[in-house]
Amino acid sequence: GAGVSQTPSNKVTEKGKYVELRCDPISGHTALYWYRQSLGQGPEFLIYFQGTGAADDSGLPNDRFFAVRPEGSVSTLKIQRTERGDSAVYLCASSFWSGKQFFGPGTRLTVL
Amino acid sequence: AQKVTQAQTEISVVEKEDVTLDCVYETRDTTYYLFWYKQPPSGELVFLIRRNSFDEQNEISGRYSWNFQKSTSSFNFTITASQVVDSAVYFCALITPYSGTYKYIFGTGTRLKVLA
């Protein structure tokens, strides 16, 4: 597709479960970002990939959160032992470098 | 530490009015980039503008204009002759890539409601 896609669009899970959120960036974009957005707030940075490596993971809130981008394209955000406080919209964005970002539609995660 | 403040939580205007959205930033770095993004009700953030710290020229794009003032650490956004389609949440953001972090700092956003 022409834009950034994210799957699933909605995910409902139970507390303690494991979830994976997927991001397909725009083809050729080397930079990929994950954000978390809570209601009424701006996007909160989680992690930045340049190619396959995580160039900055300082925004990951704790070790339950992990992200990979094994081939420098698709990325997966993984959350272990989910908590109710993890409920939010998770956004992915890609760009050629740390410049103009193209955002996906987000995955709305609800932890019951 | 870097910070972006958007003090206006919500603004309502009547169509055709001009409106200015404020953005104040904090950083100790001399090289940085500022951005504005629009988040319409559909939810997907849309890039509006990027400005680097060395370019203080104001910019105009159609009904949109941006006023960057380093002296007051502000990067304000004005919509002239607002339209209902401008209704959205607008975010200002900052990045300081030469400080060793690629972390974007977003403000909390300003919700703009344009009434017909």
Tab-separated table of C-alpha atoms in Angstrom:
chain	number	residue	atom	x	y	z
A	1	GLY	CA	0.000	0.000	0.000
A	2	ALA	CA	0.945	3.627	-0.269
A	3	GLY	CA	0.850	4.459	3.423
A	4	VAL	CA	1.838	3.030	6.779
A	5	SER	CA	-0.403	0.184	7.825
A	6	GLN	CA	-0.942	-1.257	11.263
A	7	THR	CA	-2.596	-4.464	12.321
A	8	PRO	CA	-4.797	-5.193	14.054
A	9	SER	CA	-6.797	-1.989	14.172
A	10	ASN	CA	-8.292	-3.053	17.479
A	11	LYS	CA	-7.069	-5.530	20.036
A	12	VAL	CA	-8.889	-6.513	23.202
A	13	THR	CA	-7.022	-8.719	25.625
A	14	GLU	CA	-7.106	-9.770	29.217
A	15	LYS	CA	-4.742	-8.623	31.882
A	16	GLY	CA	-1.623	-10.761	31.935
A	17	LYS	CA	-1.794	-11.829	28.304
A	18	TYR	CA	0.836	-11.302	25.612
A	19	VAL	CA	0.114	-9.158	22.542
A	20	GLU	CA	1.879	-8.329	19.315
A	21	LEU	CA	1.190	-5.242	17.258
A	22	ARG	CA	2.427	-5.019	13.702
A	23	CYS	CA	3.546	-2.079	11.605
A	24	ASP	CA	4.190	-2.058	7.857
A	25	PRO	CA	6.053	1.144	6.978
A	26	ILE	CA	6.202	2.880	3.650
A	27	SER	CA	8.534	0.995	1.349
A	28	GLY	CA	12.059	2.389	1.436
A	29	HIS	CA	11.655	4.286	4.685
A	30	THR	CA	14.624	3.500	6.891
A	31	ALA	CA	13.348	5.171	10.056
A	32	LEU	CA	10.480	3.672	12.039
A	33	TYR	CA	8.962	4.945	15.255
A	34	TRP	CA	6.513	3.527	17.764
A	35	TYR	CA	4.402	5.809	19.935
A	36	ARG	CA	1.676	5.375	22.497
A	37	GLN	CA	-1.189	7.821	22.673
A	38	SER	CA	-3.576	7.987	25.585
A	39	LEU	CA	-6.859	9.856	25.460
A	40	GLY	CA	-6.342	13.603	25.408
A	41	GLN	CA	-2.587	13.329	25.188
A	42	GLY	CA	0.029	13.717	22.514
A	43	PRO	CA	1.943	10.749	21.124
A	44	GLU	CA	4.464	9.434	23.609
A	45	PHE	CA	7.700	8.176	22.070
A	46	LEU	CA	8.508	4.525	22.693
A	47	ILE	CA	11.255	3.413	20.314
A	48	TYR	CA	13.034	4.418	17.123
A	49	PHE	CA	14.574	2.097	14.539
A	50	GLN	CA	17.077	3.087	11.904
A	51	GLY	CA	17.207	0.096	9.608
A	52	THR	CA	17.148	-3.101	11.642
A	53	GLY	CA	18.586	-1.715	14.844
A	54	ALA	CA	16.880	0.106	17.666
A	55	ALA	CA	18.691	3.434	17.658
A	56	ASP	CA	16.790	4.753	20.667
A	57	ASP	CA	14.602	2.672	22.962
A	58	SER	CA	14.603	5.120	25.828
A	59	GLY	CA	10.828	5.517	25.691
A	60	LEU	CA	9.930	1.914	26.424
A	61	PRO	CA	8.252	2.098	29.837
A	62	ASN	CA	9.617	-1.179	31.224
A	63	ASP	CA	10.957	-4.566	30.222
A	64	ARG	CA	7.496	-5.891	29.380
A	65	PHE	CA	7.735	-3.891	26.160
A	66	PHE	CA	9.941	-5.008	23.317
A	67	ALA	CA	10.086	-4.232	19.609
A	68	VAL	CA	11.849	-5.783	16.640
A	69	ARG	CA	12.458	-4.961	13.026
A	70	PRO	CA	14.449	-7.949	11.782
A	71	GLU	CA	14.670	-7.097	8.099
A	72	GLY	CA	14.547	-3.342	8.293
A	73	SER	CA	10.968	-3.136	7.125
A	74	VAL	CA	8.050	-4.569	9.129
A	75	SER	CA	8.195	-4.012	12.865
A	76	THR	CA	6.443	-5.757	15.716
A	77	LEU	CA	5.806	-4.261	19.127
A	78	LYS	CA	5.476	-6.942	21.762
A	79	ILE	CA	3.922	-6.466	25.178
A	80	GLN	CA	4.187	-9.170	27.797
A	81	ARG	CA	1.963	-9.598	30.854
A	82	THR	CA	-0.316	-6.780	29.784
A	83	GLU	CA	-1.719	-4.448	32.395
A	84	ARG	CA	-4.820	-2.250	32.301
A	85	GLY	CA	-2.549	0.784	32.168
A	86	ASP	CA	-1.214	-0.392	28.812
A	87	SER	CA	-4.564	0.433	27.213
A	88	ALA	CA	-3.962	3.124	24.596
A	89	VAL	CA	-3.637	3.680	20.879
A	90	TYR	CA	-0.276	2.500	19.614
A	91	LEU	CA	0.966	4.476	16.639
A	92	CYS	CA	3.653	3.657	14.149
A	93	ALA	CA	5.363	6.177	11.881
A	94	SER	CA	8.017	5.895	9.212
A	95	SER	CA	10.269	8.320	7.368
A	96	PHE	CA	13.416	8.467	5.294
A	97	TRP	CA	15.257	9.861	8.270
A	98	SER	CA	14.312	11.694	11.430
A	99	GLY	CA	12.239	14.146	9.488
A	100	LYS	CA	8.748	14.232	8.092
A	101	GLN	CA	6.946	11.274	9.547
A	102	PHE	CA	4.096	9.383	7.991
A	103	PHE	CA	1.797	7.908	10.599
A	104	GLY	CA	-0.310	4.807	10.452
A	105	PRO	CA	-3.913	4.641	11.669
A	106	GLY	CA	-2.894	3.060	14.964
A	107	THR	CA	-3.871	-0.012	16.934
A	108	ARG	CA	-6.300	0.540	19.779
A	109	LEU	CA	-5.309	-1.797	22.595
A	110	THR	CA	-7.760	-2.473	25.401
A	111	VAL	CA	-6.657	-4.526	28.364
A	112	LEU	CA	-9.562	-5.795	30.446
B	1	ALA	CA	15.474	18.329	29.112
B	2	GLN	CA	13.259	18.928	26.135
B	3	LYS	CA	9.662	19.998	26.540
B	4	VAL	CA	6.811	21.217	24.373
B	5	THR	CA	3.933	23.167	25.872
B	6	GLN	CA	0.619	23.792	24.171
B	7	ALA	CA	-1.265	25.752	26.770
B	8	GLN	CA	-4.510	25.956	24.816
B	9	THR	CA	-6.419	22.760	25.409
B	10	GLU	CA	-9.384	23.633	23.235
B	11	ILE	CA	-10.336	26.539	21.023
B	12	SER	CA	-13.674	27.175	19.348
B	13	VAL	CA	-14.076	29.646	16.533
B	14	VAL	CA	-16.748	30.461	14.016
B	15	GLU	CA	-16.013	29.687	10.404
B	16	LYS	CA	-13.970	32.351	8.600
B	17	GLU	CA	-12.365	33.590	11.795
B	18	ASP	CA	-8.597	33.560	12.101
B	19	VAL	CA	-7.126	31.449	14.880
B	20	THR	CA	-3.629	31.056	16.321
B	21	LEU	CA	-2.411	27.946	18.075
B	22	ASP	CA	0.464	28.485	20.472
B	23	CYS	CA	3.510	26.294	20.933
B	24	VAL	CA	6.343	26.948	23.360
B	25	TYR	CA	9.357	24.662	23.486
B	26	GLU	CA	12.336	24.115	25.750
B	27	THR	CA	15.703	22.736	24.761
B	28	ARG	CA	19.334	23.464	25.504
B	29	ASP	CA	20.421	22.297	22.081
B	30	THR	CA	21.179	24.852	19.425
B	31	THR	CA	20.207	22.526	16.595
B	32	TYR	CA	16.694	21.195	16.629
B	33	TYR	CA	13.624	20.700	14.488
B	34	LEU	CA	10.076	21.737	15.170
B	35	PHE	CA	6.971	20.234	13.649
B	36	TRP	CA	3.230	20.679	13.492
B	37	TYR	CA	0.915	17.740	12.932
B	38	LYS	CA	-2.845	17.618	12.480
B	39	GLN	CA	-4.951	14.786	13.875
B	40	PRO	CA	-8.458	14.890	12.380
B	41	PRO	CA	-11.358	12.954	13.894
B	42	SER	CA	-10.373	9.948	11.755
B	43	GLY	CA	-7.319	9.667	13.994
B	44	GLU	CA	-4.342	9.560	11.612
B	45	LEU	CA	-1.710	12.225	12.228
B	46	VAL	CA	-0.822	14.313	9.206
B	47	PHE	CA	2.414	16.250	8.807
B	48	LEU	CA	1.998	19.992	8.266
B	49	ILE	CA	5.423	21.571	8.562
B	50	ARG	CA	9.015	21.072	9.688
B	51	ARG	CA	11.259	23.943	10.681
B	52	ASN	CA	14.928	23.800	11.682
B	53	SER	CA	16.388	26.013	14.356
B	54	PHE	CA	18.508	28.001	11.935
B	55	ASP	CA	15.649	29.118	9.774
B	56	GLU	CA	13.560	31.770	11.450
B	57	GLN	CA	11.732	32.855	8.361
B	58	ASN	CA	8.023	32.726	8.720
B	59	GLU	CA	6.245	30.416	6.349
B	60	ILE	CA	2.915	30.618	4.630
B	61	SER	CA	1.113	27.794	2.905
B	62	GLY	CA	-2.300	28.747	1.672
B	63	ARG	CA	-4.416	29.593	4.715
B	64	TYR	CA	-1.737	28.284	7.073
B	65	SER	CA	1.160	30.309	8.419
B	66	TRP	CA	3.804	29.692	11.025
B	67	ASN	CA	5.673	32.177	13.196
B	68	PHE	CA	8.969	30.879	14.594
B	69	GLN	CA	10.623	33.085	17.217
B	70	LYS	CA	13.749	31.752	18.893
B	71	SER	CA	13.835	34.700	21.283
B	72	THR	CA	10.631	33.502	22.903
B	73	SER	CA	11.054	29.792	22.063
B	74	SER	CA	7.749	29.791	20.264
B	75	PHE	CA	6.497	28.259	17.059
B	76	ASN	CA	2.928	29.426	16.615
B	77	PHE	CA	0.502	28.313	13.942
B	78	THR	CA	-2.168	30.529	12.436
B	79	ILE	CA	-5.101	29.456	10.324
B	80	THR	CA	-6.634	32.274	8.338
B	81	ALA	CA	-10.318	32.181	7.418
B	82	SER	CA	-10.882	28.922	9.255
B	83	GLN	CA	-13.120	26.240	7.795
B	84	VAL	CA	-15.079	23.409	9.363
B	85	VAL	CA	-12.609	20.944	7.836
B	86	ASP	CA	-9.883	22.496	9.986
B	87	SER	CA	-11.531	20.971	13.055
B	88	ALA	CA	-8.940	18.616	14.514
B	89	VAL	CA	-6.363	18.265	17.230
B	90	TYR	CA	-3.099	19.983	16.388
B	91	PHE	CA	0.209	18.885	17.856
B	92	CYS	CA	3.508	20.674	18.029
B	93	ALA	CA	6.637	18.511	18.310
B	94	LEU	CA	10.382	18.896	18.871
B	95	ILE	CA	13.387	16.743	18.057
B	96	THR	CA	17.071	17.328	18.816
B	97	PRO	CA	18.793	14.678	16.676
B	98	TYR	CA	22.320	15.935	17.249
B	99	SER	CA	22.079	15.503	20.990
B	100	GLY	CA	22.231	11.739	20.624
B	101	THR	CA	18.525	11.056	20.826
B	102	TYR	CA	15.957	10.730	18.090
B	103	LYS	CA	13.119	11.070	20.532
B	104	TYR	CA	10.266	13.233	19.323
B	105	ILE	CA	8.655	15.267	22.065
B	106	PHE	CA	5.023	16.094	21.370
B	107	GLY	CA	2.891	18.643	23.142
B	108	THR	CA	-0.470	17.668	24.570
B	109	GLY	CA	-2.272	19.149	21.587
B	110	THR	CA	-4.862	21.826	20.985
B	111	ARG	CA	-8.342	20.770	19.930
B	112	LEU	CA	-9.717	23.215	17.391
B	113	LYS	CA	-13.441	23.332	16.760
B	114	VAL	CA	-14.602	25.399	13.828
B	115	LEU	CA	-18.312	26.033	13.944
B	116	ALA	CA	-20.364	26.628	10.824
